[in-house]
Amino acid sequence: MLTVIKIGGNIIDDADKLHAFINDFSKIDGSKILVHGGGKLATEMGLKLSIQPNYVDGRRITDKETLELVTMVYGGLINKNIVAGLQALGCNAIGFTGADANIIKAVKRPIKDIDYGFVGDVVGSGIEPKILTTLLELGLVPVIAPLTHDGNGSMLNTNADTIAQEIAKAMAAIMNVQLIYCFEKNGVLLNAEDDNSVIRQINTSDFDQLKDDSIISGGMIPKIKNACDAVRSGVERVVIGNAIYLSDILKGNSGTVIQ
Amino acid sequence: MLTVIKIGGNIIDDADKLHAFINDFSKIDGSKILVHGGGKLATEMGLKLSIQPNYVDGRRITDKETLELVTMVYGGLINKNIVAGLQALGCNAIGFTGADANIIKAVKRPIKDIDYGFVGDVVGSGIEPKILTTLLELGLVPVIAPLTHDGNGSMLNTNADTIAQEIAKAMAAIMNVQLIYCFEKNGVLLNAEDDNSVIRQINTSDFDQLKDDSIISGGMIPKIKNACDAVRSGVERVVIGNAIYLSDILKGNSGTVIQ
């Protein structure tokens, strides 16, 4: 079983939580891949460098300076911090981006209403599983930063959720895969105000009904839609849960399982 | 033949020269590995971040903030800029540091007269050739940033010349290797003032005599000593030359060959 895990800013920005997560992650049996997002570190570093966040219609734009910033912070600082942490525990991590070994093919997002700048959209079937498989066979643990390239010499800022999902789908053609999305809640909640109201299981066939009943709403809609999509593409199960309970998630005792 | 090339700040800091180098490098036949140094970019970025360069007895110290800076700039910005440039030319580059896959074992430099801070010294026979060999067999081109890790969760700032030399020596046990050090001069000069006075060939047995005659002096002494050392360890030849003449160096028409 290959375990693909995605972590975001709520873990990356908190040194203690990140340390605990790295410890739990290092203990996972079998092959594993970690995809990490960005977090506040890039914004803070950007402020120090006088790179003003640039928003259009509430969406952050990746201009040239911001691209350099995220390439440094995601591809360098965060990625290597995690790699060094895993190596210290004897977990043979190898950190890279989607540009490296051309592992994730992407295109610069086409300009429609908004020009998002240097943002990459992963090309359908854009993952090359052969190299990832070889790295796993060597006992290595890929740690992937949310960056791709445009084929013309430029890096591209790319959504970590999408990268995790596309890697899980591509690897599912070769081996059994579970995909774990870690976020700040304990799972999909029946009642958004009650952190203990986790829905333990969602079947892909339940999605429309849950949406109609407004049990799934807002930002959870694309998250769960993507999870259902991954399951339909052969991923054994997707779990949405809280990184601080990773060992419970792995035992099936925490988070929402989508299958 | 495996070609290991090291480039430094004089190429990295000049976008046009770097672009031309990447183009020449991408055309090299056979297996190749690129090791890059740092350059002024880290210093400039450090000034913007109010990280003051910290020197003791003329030597730069890598304190915690400087370590974060070089991890970002060397491991992120420079490394991925080169990778994206090579990928645009169809050269399947994979960028990483010595920490990744634990490819370069290092220790934090022991404190004697000076505490250099987070600086790594490569451990003798500290290179793991198996993973590098597998990457080369996959047709990948490793691009290595001058960073290692201490085994306790911290990255370490590490000399790129040393990394290139140790990789060349370790790989020489498996395949034929040539090592090319690119710097700002056209080679080892008979007359430091005359850029056309390149000594075309130095045999390892000539080293002591050239040093006694002061033909090799200053910063060239350790460079050539290391080159001789690499040749004695099985590297077929070491060439010291100017990156802008890389294609001539490869044809044997430029630079100083040490063998």
PDB file of C-alpha atoms in Angstrom, chain A:
ATOM      1  CA  MET A   1       0.000   0.000   0.000  1.00  0.00           C
ATOM      2  CA  LEU A   2       1.295   3.429  -0.999  1.00  0.00           C
ATOM      3  CA  THR A   3       0.238   6.256   1.312  1.00  0.00           C
ATOM      4  CA  VAL A   4       0.134   9.748  -0.228  1.00  0.00           C
ATOM      5  CA  ILE A   5      -0.279  12.517   2.343  1.00  0.00           C
ATOM      6  CA  LYS A   6      -0.868  16.202   1.799  1.00  0.00           C
ATOM      7  CA  ILE A   7      -0.192  18.747   4.548  1.00  0.00           C
ATOM      8  CA  GLY A   8      -0.916  22.465   4.459  1.00  0.00           C
ATOM      9  CA  GLY A   9      -0.099  25.685   6.239  1.00  0.00           C
ATOM     10  CA  ASN A  10      -1.709  24.787   9.570  1.00  0.00           C
ATOM     11  CA  ILE A  11       1.030  22.186  10.119  1.00  0.00           C
ATOM     12  CA  ILE A  12       3.881  23.821   8.224  1.00  0.00           C
ATOM     13  CA  ASP A  13       3.526  27.116  10.111  1.00  0.00           C
ATOM     14  CA  ASP A  14       3.655  25.480  13.552  1.00  0.00           C
ATOM     15  CA  ALA A  15       7.116  24.105  14.394  1.00  0.00           C
ATOM     16  CA  ASP A  16       5.829  21.807  17.159  1.00  0.00           C
ATOM     17  CA  LYS A  17       3.014  20.369  15.070  1.00  0.00           C
ATOM     18  CA  LEU A  18       5.321  19.913  12.105  1.00  0.00           C
ATOM     19  CA  HIS A  19       7.855  18.108  14.268  1.00  0.00           C
ATOM     20  CA  ALA A  20       5.166  15.770  15.632  1.00  0.00           C
ATOM     21  CA  PHE A  21       3.796  15.176  12.149  1.00  0.00           C
ATOM     22  CA  ILE A  22       7.255  14.335  10.745  1.00  0.00           C
ATOM     23  CA  ASN A  23       7.692  11.849  13.560  1.00  0.00           C
ATOM     24  CA  ASP A  24       4.326  10.159  12.868  1.00  0.00           C
ATOM     25  CA  PHE A  25       4.887  10.235   9.113  1.00  0.00           C
ATOM     26  CA  SER A  26       8.315   8.610   9.410  1.00  0.00           C
ATOM     27  CA  LYS A  27       6.720   5.611  11.120  1.00  0.00           C
ATOM     28  CA  ILE A  28       4.234   4.796   8.358  1.00  0.00           C
ATOM     29  CA  ASP A  29       4.761   1.273   7.065  1.00  0.00           C
ATOM     30  CA  GLY A  30       5.189   0.758   3.367  1.00  0.00           C
ATOM     31  CA  SER A  31       5.805   3.262   0.597  1.00  0.00           C
ATOM     32  CA  LYS A  32       4.878   6.869   1.216  1.00  0.00           C
ATOM     33  CA  ILE A  33       4.887  10.227  -0.522  1.00  0.00           C
ATOM     34  CA  LEU A  34       4.451  13.598   1.179  1.00  0.00           C
ATOM     35  CA  VAL A  35       3.082  16.619  -0.678  1.00  0.00           C
ATOM     36  CA  HIS A  36       3.329  19.904   1.201  1.00  0.00           C
ATOM     37  CA  GLY A  37       1.688  23.260   0.656  1.00  0.00           C
ATOM     38  CA  GLY A  38       2.983  26.704   1.446  1.00  0.00           C
ATOM     39  CA  GLY A  39       1.641  28.512   4.447  1.00  0.00           C
ATOM     40  CA  LYS A  40       2.192  31.862   6.036  1.00  0.00           C
ATOM     41  CA  LEU A  41       5.979  31.619   5.834  1.00  0.00           C
ATOM     42  CA  ALA A  42       5.969  32.783   2.204  1.00  0.00           C
ATOM     43  CA  THR A  43       3.706  35.717   3.028  1.00  0.00           C
ATOM     44  CA  GLU A  44       5.878  36.728   5.983  1.00  0.00           C
ATOM     45  CA  MET A  45       9.060  36.406   3.960  1.00  0.00           C
ATOM     46  CA  GLY A  46       7.391  38.362   1.147  1.00  0.00           C
ATOM     47  CA  LEU A  47       6.564  41.223   3.507  1.00  0.00           C
ATOM     48  CA  LYS A  48      10.193  41.357   4.641  1.00  0.00           C
ATOM     49  CA  LEU A  49      11.215  41.496   0.970  1.00  0.00           C
ATOM     50  CA  SER A  50       8.592  44.201   0.297  1.00  0.00           C
ATOM     51  CA  ILE A  51       6.706  41.882  -2.039  1.00  0.00           C
ATOM     52  CA  GLN A  52       3.129  43.019  -1.616  1.00  0.00           C
ATOM     53  CA  PRO A  53       0.511  40.289  -1.927  1.00  0.00           C
ATOM     54  CA  ASN A  54      -1.353  40.988  -5.148  1.00  0.00           C
ATOM     55  CA  TYR A  55      -5.032  40.028  -5.169  1.00  0.00           C
ATOM     56  CA  VAL A  56      -7.558  40.264  -7.983  1.00  0.00           C
ATOM     57  CA  ASP A  57     -11.149  39.472  -7.058  1.00  0.00           C
ATOM     58  CA  GLY A  58      -9.920  37.920  -3.818  1.00  0.00           C
ATOM     59  CA  ARG A  59      -7.476  35.592  -5.564  1.00  0.00           C
ATOM     60  CA  ARG A  60      -3.760  35.883  -5.050  1.00  0.00           C
ATOM     61  CA  ILE A  61      -1.820  36.490  -8.235  1.00  0.00           C
ATOM     62  CA  THR A  62       1.630  34.962  -8.725  1.00  0.00           C
ATOM     63  CA  ASP A  63       3.653  37.736 -10.337  1.00  0.00           C
ATOM     64  CA  LYS A  64       7.363  37.310 -11.142  1.00  0.00           C
ATOM     65  CA  GLU A  65       8.525  38.360  -7.669  1.00  0.00           C
ATOM     66  CA  THR A  66       5.983  36.153  -5.933  1.00  0.00           C
ATOM     67  CA  LEU A  67       7.083  33.227  -8.086  1.00  0.00           C
ATOM     68  CA  GLU A  68      10.686  33.736  -6.937  1.00  0.00           C
ATOM     69  CA  LEU A  69       9.434  33.955  -3.368  1.00  0.00           C
ATOM     70  CA  VAL A  70       7.453  30.705  -3.454  1.00  0.00           C
ATOM     71  CA  THR A  71      10.228  28.925  -5.353  1.00  0.00           C
ATOM     72  CA  MET A  72      12.598  29.871  -2.527  1.00  0.00           C
ATOM     73  CA  VAL A  73      10.262  29.218   0.362  1.00  0.00           C
ATOM     74  CA  TYR A  74       8.334  26.161  -0.869  1.00  0.00           C
ATOM     75  CA  GLY A  75      11.082  24.538  -2.957  1.00  0.00           C
ATOM     76  CA  GLY A  76      13.955  25.487  -0.649  1.00  0.00           C
ATOM     77  CA  LEU A  77      13.177  26.359   2.949  1.00  0.00           C
ATOM     78  CA  ILE A  78      10.071  24.288   3.690  1.00  0.00           C
ATOM     79  CA  ASN A  79      11.001  21.325   1.522  1.00  0.00           C
ATOM     80  CA  LYS A  80      14.535  20.957   2.917  1.00  0.00           C
ATOM     81  CA  ASN A  81      13.415  21.571   6.487  1.00  0.00           C
ATOM     82  CA  ILE A  82      11.077  18.580   6.151  1.00  0.00           C
ATOM     83  CA  VAL A  83      13.727  16.474   4.393  1.00  0.00           C
ATOM     84  CA  ALA A  84      16.344  17.169   7.098  1.00  0.00           C
ATOM     85  CA  GLY A  85      13.737  16.363   9.775  1.00  0.00           C
ATOM     86  CA  LEU A  86      12.869  13.042   8.154  1.00  0.00           C
ATOM     87  CA  GLN A  87      16.524  12.161   7.547  1.00  0.00           C
ATOM     88  CA  ALA A  88      17.198  12.727  11.259  1.00  0.00           C
ATOM     89  CA  LEU A  89      14.679   9.940  11.949  1.00  0.00           C
ATOM     90  CA  GLY A  90      16.272   7.579   9.433  1.00  0.00           C
ATOM     91  CA  CYS A  91      13.501   8.132   6.886  1.00  0.00           C
ATOM     92  CA  ASN A  92      15.268   8.440   3.536  1.00  0.00           C
ATOM     93  CA  ALA A  93      13.440  11.481   2.162  1.00  0.00           C
ATOM     94  CA  ILE A  94      14.193  13.039  -1.209  1.00  0.00           C
ATOM     95  CA  GLY A  95      12.683  16.470  -1.750  1.00  0.00           C
ATOM     96  CA  PHE A  96      11.849  17.986  -5.102  1.00  0.00           C
ATOM     97  CA  THR A  97       9.204  19.869  -7.085  1.00  0.00           C
ATOM     98  CA  GLY A  98       7.016  18.813  -9.987  1.00  0.00           C
ATOM     99  CA  ALA A  99       9.572  20.372 -12.344  1.00  0.00           C
ATOM    100  CA  ASP A 100      12.289  17.963 -11.250  1.00  0.00           C
ATOM    101  CA  ALA A 101      12.543  14.902 -13.487  1.00  0.00           C
ATOM    102  CA  ASN A 102       9.523  16.489 -15.219  1.00  0.00           C
ATOM    103  CA  ILE A 103       7.445  14.420 -12.798  1.00  0.00           C
ATOM    104  CA  ILE A 104       4.365  16.643 -13.017  1.00  0.00           C
ATOM    105  CA  LYS A 105       3.492  18.080 -16.399  1.00  0.00           C
ATOM    106  CA  ALA A 106       1.678  21.383 -16.170  1.00  0.00           C
ATOM    107  CA  VAL A 107       0.693  24.396 -18.236  1.00  0.00           C
ATOM    108  CA  LYS A 108       0.592  28.045 -17.259  1.00  0.00           C
ATOM    109  CA  ARG A 109      -3.038  28.779 -16.448  1.00  0.00           C
ATOM    110  CA  PRO A 110      -4.673  30.339 -19.516  1.00  0.00           C
ATOM    111  CA  ILE A 111      -5.860  33.930 -19.071  1.00  0.00           C
ATOM    112  CA  LYS A 112      -9.643  34.166 -19.041  1.00  0.00           C
ATOM    113  CA  ASP A 113     -11.262  36.695 -16.721  1.00  0.00           C
ATOM    114  CA  ILE A 114      -8.237  36.834 -14.439  1.00  0.00           C
ATOM    115  CA  ASP A 115      -4.530  36.553 -15.227  1.00  0.00           C
ATOM    116  CA  TYR A 116      -3.271  34.446 -12.346  1.00  0.00           C
ATOM    117  CA  GLY A 117       0.308  34.947 -13.466  1.00  0.00           C
ATOM    118  CA  PHE A 118       2.800  32.128 -12.944  1.00  0.00           C
ATOM    119  CA  VAL A 119       0.299  29.516 -11.815  1.00  0.00           C
ATOM    120  CA  GLY A 120       0.398  25.980 -13.138  1.00  0.00           C
ATOM    121  CA  ASP A 121      -2.503  23.671 -13.915  1.00  0.00           C
ATOM    122  CA  VAL A 122      -1.537  20.010 -13.887  1.00  0.00           C
ATOM    123  CA  VAL A 123      -2.112  18.424 -17.279  1.00  0.00           C
ATOM    124  CA  GLY A 124      -4.529  15.476 -17.189  1.00  0.00           C
ATOM    125  CA  SER A 125      -2.469  12.274 -16.930  1.00  0.00           C
ATOM    126  CA  GLY A 126       0.469  14.623 -16.371  1.00  0.00           C
ATOM    127  CA  ILE A 127       2.206  12.459 -13.781  1.00  0.00           C
ATOM    128  CA  GLU A 128       5.079  10.209 -14.791  1.00  0.00           C
ATOM    129  CA  PRO A 129       4.717   7.200 -12.444  1.00  0.00           C
ATOM    130  CA  LYS A 130       7.834   5.390 -13.651  1.00  0.00           C
ATOM    131  CA  ILE A 131      10.353   7.614 -11.892  1.00  0.00           C
ATOM    132  CA  LEU A 132       8.262   7.836  -8.716  1.00  0.00           C
ATOM    133  CA  THR A 133       7.976   4.032  -8.707  1.00  0.00           C
ATOM    134  CA  THR A 134      11.744   3.644  -9.093  1.00  0.00           C
ATOM    135  CA  LEU A 135      12.385   6.059  -6.234  1.00  0.00           C
ATOM    136  CA  LEU A 136       9.976   4.125  -4.007  1.00  0.00           C
ATOM    137  CA  GLU A 137      11.662   0.843  -4.981  1.00  0.00           C
ATOM    138  CA  LEU A 138      14.967   2.347  -3.852  1.00  0.00           C
ATOM    139  CA  GLY A 139      13.358   2.881  -0.429  1.00  0.00           C
ATOM    140  CA  LEU A 140      13.184   6.633  -0.902  1.00  0.00           C
ATOM    141  CA  VAL A 141      10.381   8.850   0.373  1.00  0.00           C
ATOM    142  CA  PRO A 142       9.497  11.655  -2.060  1.00  0.00           C
ATOM    143  CA  VAL A 143       8.677  15.010  -0.435  1.00  0.00           C
ATOM    144  CA  ILE A 144       7.080  17.210  -3.070  1.00  0.00           C
ATOM    145  CA  ALA A 145       6.804  21.012  -3.065  1.00  0.00           C
ATOM    146  CA  PRO A 146       3.821  22.614  -4.847  1.00  0.00           C
ATOM    147  CA  LEU A 147       5.675  23.880  -7.902  1.00  0.00           C
ATOM    148  CA  THR A 148       5.782  22.793 -11.523  1.00  0.00           C
ATOM    149  CA  HIS A 149       7.321  24.285 -14.681  1.00  0.00           C
ATOM    150  CA  ASP A 150       5.952  25.608 -17.945  1.00  0.00           C
ATOM    151  CA  GLY A 151       8.325  23.922 -20.378  1.00  0.00           C
ATOM    152  CA  ASN A 152       9.742  27.328 -21.301  1.00  0.00           C
ATOM    153  CA  GLY A 153      12.149  27.760 -18.430  1.00  0.00           C
ATOM    154  CA  SER A 154       9.837  29.159 -15.783  1.00  0.00           C
ATOM    155  CA  MET A 155       8.616  27.583 -12.574  1.00  0.00           C
ATOM    156  CA  LEU A 156       4.874  27.697 -11.791  1.00  0.00           C
ATOM    157  CA  ASN A 157       3.073  27.984  -8.451  1.00  0.00           C
ATOM    158  CA  THR A 158       0.758  24.953  -8.267  1.00  0.00           C
ATOM    159  CA  ASN A 159      -1.982  23.770  -5.931  1.00  0.00           C
ATOM    160  CA  ALA A 160      -0.732  21.112  -3.514  1.00  0.00           C
ATOM    161  CA  ASP A 161      -4.151  19.406  -3.182  1.00  0.00           C
ATOM    162  CA  THR A 162      -4.237  18.878  -6.935  1.00  0.00           C
ATOM    163  CA  ILE A 163      -0.685  17.550  -7.006  1.00  0.00           C
ATOM    164  CA  ALA A 164      -1.462  15.046  -4.245  1.00  0.00           C
ATOM    165  CA  GLN A 165      -4.625  13.938  -6.004  1.00  0.00           C
ATOM    166  CA  GLU A 166      -3.000  13.526  -9.418  1.00  0.00           C
ATOM    167  CA  ILE A 167      -0.067  11.591  -7.956  1.00  0.00           C
ATOM    168  CA  ALA A 168      -2.437   9.269  -6.087  1.00  0.00           C
ATOM    169  CA  LYS A 169      -4.495   8.662  -9.233  1.00  0.00           C
ATOM    170  CA  ALA A 170      -1.445   7.977 -11.416  1.00  0.00           C
ATOM    171  CA  MET A 171       0.145   5.633  -8.876  1.00  0.00           C
ATOM    172  CA  ALA A 172      -3.181   3.777  -8.415  1.00  0.00           C
ATOM    173  CA  ALA A 173      -2.638   2.287 -11.872  1.00  0.00           C
ATOM    174  CA  ILE A 174       0.420   0.482 -10.480  1.00  0.00           C
ATOM    175  CA  MET A 175      -0.230  -0.212  -6.784  1.00  0.00           C
ATOM    176  CA  ASN A 176      -2.803   0.137  -4.012  1.00  0.00           C
ATOM    177  CA  VAL A 177      -2.968   3.755  -2.931  1.00  0.00           C
ATOM    178  CA  GLN A 178      -4.560   5.638  -0.062  1.00  0.00           C
ATOM    179  CA  LEU A 179      -4.637   9.425  -0.125  1.00  0.00           C
ATOM    180  CA  ILE A 180      -4.793  11.401   3.123  1.00  0.00           C
ATOM    181  CA  TYR A 181      -5.627  15.103   3.095  1.00  0.00           C
ATOM    182  CA  CYS A 182      -4.633  16.741   6.334  1.00  0.00           C
ATOM    183  CA  PHE A 183      -6.319  20.002   7.260  1.00  0.00           C
ATOM    184  CA  GLU A 184      -7.238  21.941  10.394  1.00  0.00           C
ATOM    185  CA  LYS A 185     -10.467  20.057  11.185  1.00  0.00           C
ATOM    186  CA  ASN A 186     -10.883  16.494  12.361  1.00  0.00           C
ATOM    187  CA  GLY A 187     -12.760  15.522   9.198  1.00  0.00           C
ATOM    188  CA  VAL A 188     -15.913  16.433   7.320  1.00  0.00           C
ATOM    189  CA  LEU A 189     -18.233  17.776  10.012  1.00  0.00           C
ATOM    190  CA  LEU A 190     -21.988  17.245  10.186  1.00  0.00           C
ATOM    191  CA  ASN A 191     -22.129  20.451  12.190  1.00  0.00           C
ATOM    192  CA  ALA A 192     -19.431  22.965  11.278  1.00  0.00           C
ATOM    193  CA  GLU A 193     -19.458  24.308  14.858  1.00  0.00           C
ATOM    194  CA  ASP A 194     -18.863  20.917  16.451  1.00  0.00           C
ATOM    195  CA  ASP A 195     -15.417  19.459  15.895  1.00  0.00           C
ATOM    196  CA  ASN A 196     -16.618  16.104  17.220  1.00  0.00           C
ATOM    197  CA  SER A 197     -19.384  15.707  14.637  1.00  0.00           C
ATOM    198  CA  VAL A 198     -17.106  14.012  12.107  1.00  0.00           C
ATOM    199  CA  ILE A 199     -18.843  12.033   9.381  1.00  0.00           C
ATOM    200  CA  ARG A 200     -16.852   8.824   9.522  1.00  0.00           C
ATOM    201  CA  GLN A 201     -17.578   7.607   6.021  1.00  0.00           C
ATOM    202  CA  ILE A 202     -18.822   9.010   2.731  1.00  0.00           C
ATOM    203  CA  ASN A 203     -19.470   6.875  -0.313  1.00  0.00           C
ATOM    204  CA  THR A 204     -18.904   8.505  -3.664  1.00  0.00           C
ATOM    205  CA  SER A 205     -22.570   7.850  -4.463  1.00  0.00           C
ATOM    206  CA  ASP A 206     -23.625   9.957  -1.427  1.00  0.00           C
ATOM    207  CA  PHE A 207     -21.915  13.126  -2.639  1.00  0.00           C
ATOM    208  CA  ASP A 208     -24.803  14.734  -4.534  1.00  0.00           C
ATOM    209  CA  GLN A 209     -27.258  14.076  -1.709  1.00  0.00           C
ATOM    210  CA  LEU A 210     -24.899  15.486   0.939  1.00  0.00           C
ATOM    211  CA  LYS A 211     -24.411  18.575  -1.189  1.00  0.00           C
ATOM    212  CA  ASP A 212     -28.157  18.995  -1.747  1.00  0.00           C
ATOM    213  CA  ASP A 213     -28.705  18.664   2.011  1.00  0.00           C
ATOM    214  CA  SER A 214     -25.999  21.366   2.539  1.00  0.00           C
ATOM    215  CA  ILE A 215     -24.060  18.982   4.775  1.00  0.00           C
ATOM    216  CA  ILE A 216     -21.165  19.529   2.401  1.00  0.00           C
ATOM    217  CA  SER A 217     -20.820  23.200   1.570  1.00  0.00           C
ATOM    218  CA  GLY A 218     -18.354  25.972   0.817  1.00  0.00           C
ATOM    219  CA  GLY A 219     -14.716  24.979   0.513  1.00  0.00           C
ATOM    220  CA  MET A 220     -15.514  21.360   1.326  1.00  0.00           C
ATOM    221  CA  ILE A 221     -17.391  20.888  -1.959  1.00  0.00           C
ATOM    222  CA  PRO A 222     -14.327  20.884  -4.256  1.00  0.00           C
ATOM    223  CA  LYS A 223     -12.297  18.941  -1.651  1.00  0.00           C
ATOM    224  CA  ILE A 224     -14.797  16.102  -1.496  1.00  0.00           C
ATOM    225  CA  LYS A 225     -15.575  16.247  -5.193  1.00  0.00           C
ATOM    226  CA  ASN A 226     -11.853  15.746  -5.866  1.00  0.00           C
ATOM    227  CA  ALA A 227     -11.735  12.926  -3.333  1.00  0.00           C
ATOM    228  CA  CYS A 228     -14.658  11.150  -5.035  1.00  0.00           C
ATOM    229  CA  ASP A 229     -12.939  11.697  -8.354  1.00  0.00           C
ATOM    230  CA  ALA A 230      -9.749  10.067  -7.028  1.00  0.00           C
ATOM    231  CA  VAL A 231     -11.713   7.068  -5.733  1.00  0.00           C
ATOM    232  CA  ARG A 232     -13.435   6.650  -9.102  1.00  0.00           C
ATOM    233  CA  SER A 233      -9.977   6.750 -10.711  1.00  0.00           C
ATOM    234  CA  GLY A 234      -8.804   3.792  -8.649  1.00  0.00           C
ATOM    235  CA  VAL A 235      -7.516   5.254  -5.385  1.00  0.00           C
ATOM    236  CA  GLU A 236      -8.565   2.797  -2.694  1.00  0.00           C
ATOM    237  CA  ARG A 237      -9.658   5.397  -0.204  1.00  0.00           C
ATOM    238  CA  VAL A 238      -9.267   9.065   0.555  1.00  0.00           C
ATOM    239  CA  VAL A 239      -9.201  10.233   4.148  1.00  0.00           C
ATOM    240  CA  ILE A 240      -9.750  13.843   5.192  1.00  0.00           C
ATOM    241  CA  GLY A 241      -8.529  14.498   8.715  1.00  0.00           C
ATOM    242  CA  ASN A 242      -6.350  16.376  11.139  1.00  0.00           C
ATOM    243  CA  ALA A 243      -2.583  15.855  10.868  1.00  0.00           C
ATOM    244  CA  ILE A 244      -2.220  15.832  14.654  1.00  0.00           C
ATOM    245  CA  TYR A 245      -4.204  12.567  14.658  1.00  0.00           C
ATOM    246  CA  LEU A 246      -2.252  10.961  11.817  1.00  0.00           C
ATOM    247  CA  SER A 247      -1.578   7.716  13.636  1.00  0.00           C
ATOM    248  CA  ASP A 248      -5.299   7.382  14.422  1.00  0.00           C
ATOM    249  CA  ILE A 249      -6.191   8.190  10.820  1.00  0.00           C
ATOM    250  CA  LEU A 250      -3.888   5.401   9.679  1.00  0.00           C
ATOM    251  CA  LYS A 251      -5.577   2.967  12.087  1.00  0.00           C
ATOM    252  CA  GLY A 252      -8.974   4.013  10.732  1.00  0.00           C
ATOM    253  CA  ASN A 253      -9.947   5.695  14.010  1.00  0.00           C
ATOM    254  CA  SER A 254     -10.016   9.324  12.915  1.00  0.00           C
ATOM    255  CA  GLY A 255     -11.036  11.431   9.932  1.00  0.00           C
ATOM    256  CA  THR A 256     -13.617  11.009   7.196  1.00  0.00           C
ATOM    257  CA  VAL A 257     -13.054   8.091   4.840  1.00  0.00           C
ATOM    258  CA  ILE A 258     -14.282   8.569   1.298  1.00  0.00           C
ATOM    259  CA  GLN A 259     -14.524   5.458  -0.790  1.00  0.00           C
TER     260      GLN A 259
END
